[in-house]
XYZ file of C-alpha atoms in Angstrom:
206
model
C 0.213 0.107 -0.053
C 1.358 3.387 -1.350
C 1.059 6.104 1.475
C 0.855 9.532 -0.001
C 1.626 13.014 1.658
C 0.645 16.051 0.352
C 3.309 19.045 0.666
C 2.399 22.416 0.979
C 3.217 26.075 2.618
C 3.191 29.474 1.296
C 5.213 31.050 -1.347
C 8.793 31.480 -0.156
C 8.185 29.500 3.192
C 10.919 26.910 1.927
C 8.773 24.332 0.810
C 11.233 23.772 -2.501
C 14.064 22.697 -0.078
C 12.266 20.240 2.106
C 10.886 18.912 -1.320
C 14.690 18.599 -2.373
C 15.698 17.032 0.929
C 13.385 14.320 0.737
C 13.877 13.720 -2.851
C 17.321 13.380 -1.642
C 16.234 10.559 1.011
C 14.967 8.682 -1.398
C 11.286 9.599 -1.576
C 9.045 9.519 -4.756
C 8.532 13.304 -5.225
C 5.422 14.497 -7.693
C 6.641 18.167 -8.066
C 3.311 20.209 -9.183
C 5.797 23.386 -9.926
C 7.780 21.103 -12.528
C 4.872 20.086 -13.955
C 3.269 23.550 -14.246
C 6.315 24.576 -16.584
C 6.623 21.575 -18.309
C 2.700 22.260 -19.444
C 3.379 25.597 -21.253
C 6.717 25.025 -22.399
C 7.321 25.655 -26.017
C 5.647 23.646 -28.310
C 2.728 22.582 -25.989
C -0.831 22.952 -26.271
C -0.934 24.963 -22.898
C 1.293 27.618 -24.387
C -0.432 27.639 -27.545
C -3.818 28.099 -25.404
C -2.076 30.756 -23.540
C -1.086 32.889 -26.258
C -4.510 32.580 -27.909
C -5.915 33.471 -24.775
C -3.607 36.407 -23.459
C -1.809 37.494 -26.916
C 1.202 36.711 -28.482
C 3.341 39.505 -26.551
C 3.069 36.660 -23.762
C 5.344 34.636 -25.658
C 9.374 35.477 -25.659
C 11.200 35.908 -29.100
C 12.860 32.475 -28.302
C 9.321 30.899 -28.019
C 9.255 30.360 -24.407
C 6.350 32.065 -22.235
C 6.871 35.131 -20.916
C 6.289 34.607 -17.149
C 7.594 37.772 -15.782
C 4.874 39.426 -17.797
C 2.383 37.374 -17.340
C 2.552 36.505 -13.276
C 2.753 40.838 -13.041
C -1.095 40.701 -14.991
C -2.406 37.445 -13.124
C -1.181 38.224 -9.736
C -2.735 41.414 -9.833
C -5.986 40.680 -11.389
C -7.657 37.302 -9.950
C -9.906 37.608 -13.151
C -7.176 37.050 -15.527
C -5.309 34.442 -12.969
C -8.849 32.630 -13.061
C -8.693 32.291 -16.876
C -4.978 31.201 -16.661
C -5.850 28.348 -14.144
C -8.561 27.661 -16.401
C -6.005 26.631 -19.316
C -3.427 25.069 -16.774
C -4.919 23.369 -13.783
C -6.397 20.365 -15.853
C -3.091 19.835 -17.518
C -1.375 19.808 -14.497
C -4.067 17.806 -12.661
C -3.887 14.785 -15.568
C 0.103 14.580 -15.379
C 0.125 14.388 -11.428
C -2.618 11.760 -11.772
C -0.502 10.157 -14.167
C 2.741 10.069 -12.426
C 0.810 8.868 -8.997
C -1.021 6.230 -10.686
C 2.497 4.938 -12.090
C 4.179 5.318 -8.569
C 1.017 3.502 -7.144
C 1.790 0.495 -9.990
C 5.054 -0.027 -9.050
C 4.332 -0.172 -5.286
C 6.176 2.981 -4.243
C 6.372 2.803 -0.143
C 5.679 6.824 0.263
C 4.900 9.051 -2.401
C 4.653 12.877 -1.842
C 2.518 15.435 -4.050
C 4.289 18.855 -3.714
C 2.278 21.525 -4.339
C 2.437 25.389 -3.409
C -1.566 25.250 -4.022
C -2.161 22.103 -2.465
C -5.645 22.931 -0.849
C -6.443 26.078 -3.048
C -7.266 23.738 -6.019
C -9.613 21.325 -4.219
C -8.765 17.940 -5.880
C -5.544 17.113 -4.355
C -6.607 16.430 -0.879
C -8.746 13.691 -2.130
C -5.362 12.239 -3.281
C -3.582 12.110 -0.297
C -3.336 10.389 3.469
C -1.844 13.137 5.413
C -0.506 16.909 4.721
C 2.721 18.475 5.512
C 3.103 21.912 5.646
C 6.263 24.345 5.554
C 5.574 27.400 7.546
C 7.357 30.857 8.497
C 5.332 33.833 10.181
C 3.880 36.057 7.453
C 6.259 38.779 7.881
C 9.569 36.303 7.508
C 7.680 35.264 4.322
C 7.021 38.671 2.602
C 10.890 39.682 2.975
C 12.187 36.189 1.541
C 9.832 36.364 -1.053
C 10.694 39.998 -1.758
C 14.626 39.505 -1.901
C 14.131 36.072 -3.573
C 12.175 37.570 -6.484
C 13.359 41.482 -6.472
C 9.530 42.363 -6.032
C 8.395 45.582 -3.930
C 6.457 45.100 -0.791
C 3.030 45.617 -3.087
C 4.409 42.773 -5.412
C 5.241 40.399 -2.634
C 1.713 40.573 -0.626
C -0.369 40.540 -3.994
C 1.183 37.020 -4.743
C 0.839 36.066 -1.172
C -2.904 37.059 -1.569
C -3.851 34.492 -4.130
C -2.713 31.546 -1.586
C -4.533 30.809 1.916
C -2.695 32.307 4.585
C -0.183 30.182 5.920
C -1.874 30.136 9.319
C -5.395 28.647 7.549
C -2.651 25.781 6.144
C -1.008 25.151 9.657
C -4.556 24.782 11.359
C -5.259 21.748 8.874
C -1.825 20.022 8.699
C -0.844 16.917 10.172
C 2.903 17.590 10.771
C 3.992 21.493 10.462
C 7.810 22.279 9.527
C 8.559 25.211 11.068
C 11.187 26.842 8.723
C 11.048 30.400 10.614
C 14.849 29.718 11.934
C 17.944 28.400 10.872
C 18.503 26.032 7.899
C 19.969 23.642 10.561
C 17.034 23.651 12.490
C 14.626 23.204 9.477
C 16.873 20.001 8.187
C 16.388 18.687 11.836
C 12.844 18.612 12.328
C 12.762 17.068 8.421
C 15.305 14.301 9.448
C 13.273 13.703 12.908
C 9.814 13.231 10.682
C 11.716 10.804 8.106
C 13.448 8.665 10.792
C 9.850 8.611 13.140
C 8.205 7.758 10.275
C 10.876 5.047 9.019
C 10.779 6.890 5.899
C 13.780 7.085 3.127
C 17.190 8.021 4.139
C 17.565 10.945 6.482
C 21.167 10.466 6.603
C 21.563 11.380 2.770
C 19.923 14.528 3.431
C 22.926 17.551 2.468
């Protein structure tokens, strides 16, 4: 029986770092962020639909999606975000389901579905047995996001507003990893979670 975990957090809370560690430990990780990029890569139906919906100016000269321009549009306009999600979410869902079915078919003991909008999209909660949330306080989250993406405070808050507040996610999590301290402290929590559940090889985390 495959045990399925959802992994989520707020934007810039450190979820991707934890996901990387779980992969290093040998767990099967289905990365929704990676899938989201793949379904709108040059030559895909996803990119074709986006250009048809938003205009040719959202495709760069090299044929790739202009992510920065599209992000500036949708993160300040919920109607435009809904138009984008109507294109991308079905494609992402199909690929997540395909990868999960493949992992179960090969009897993977543990599968982690890593998704930044795990709760927001709705359907993922029905695919998992438990949910692990990577959390920081909102101020730290905003500051990290501004530094990471070179955003203004307004830009960071606009992106954060498109997700559930981290406090809401923490309230419904089965396990919380507090990433408000040092990277070593966060790593220690992940190692403890792996060892307690006898998941993977925690000594492989670097």
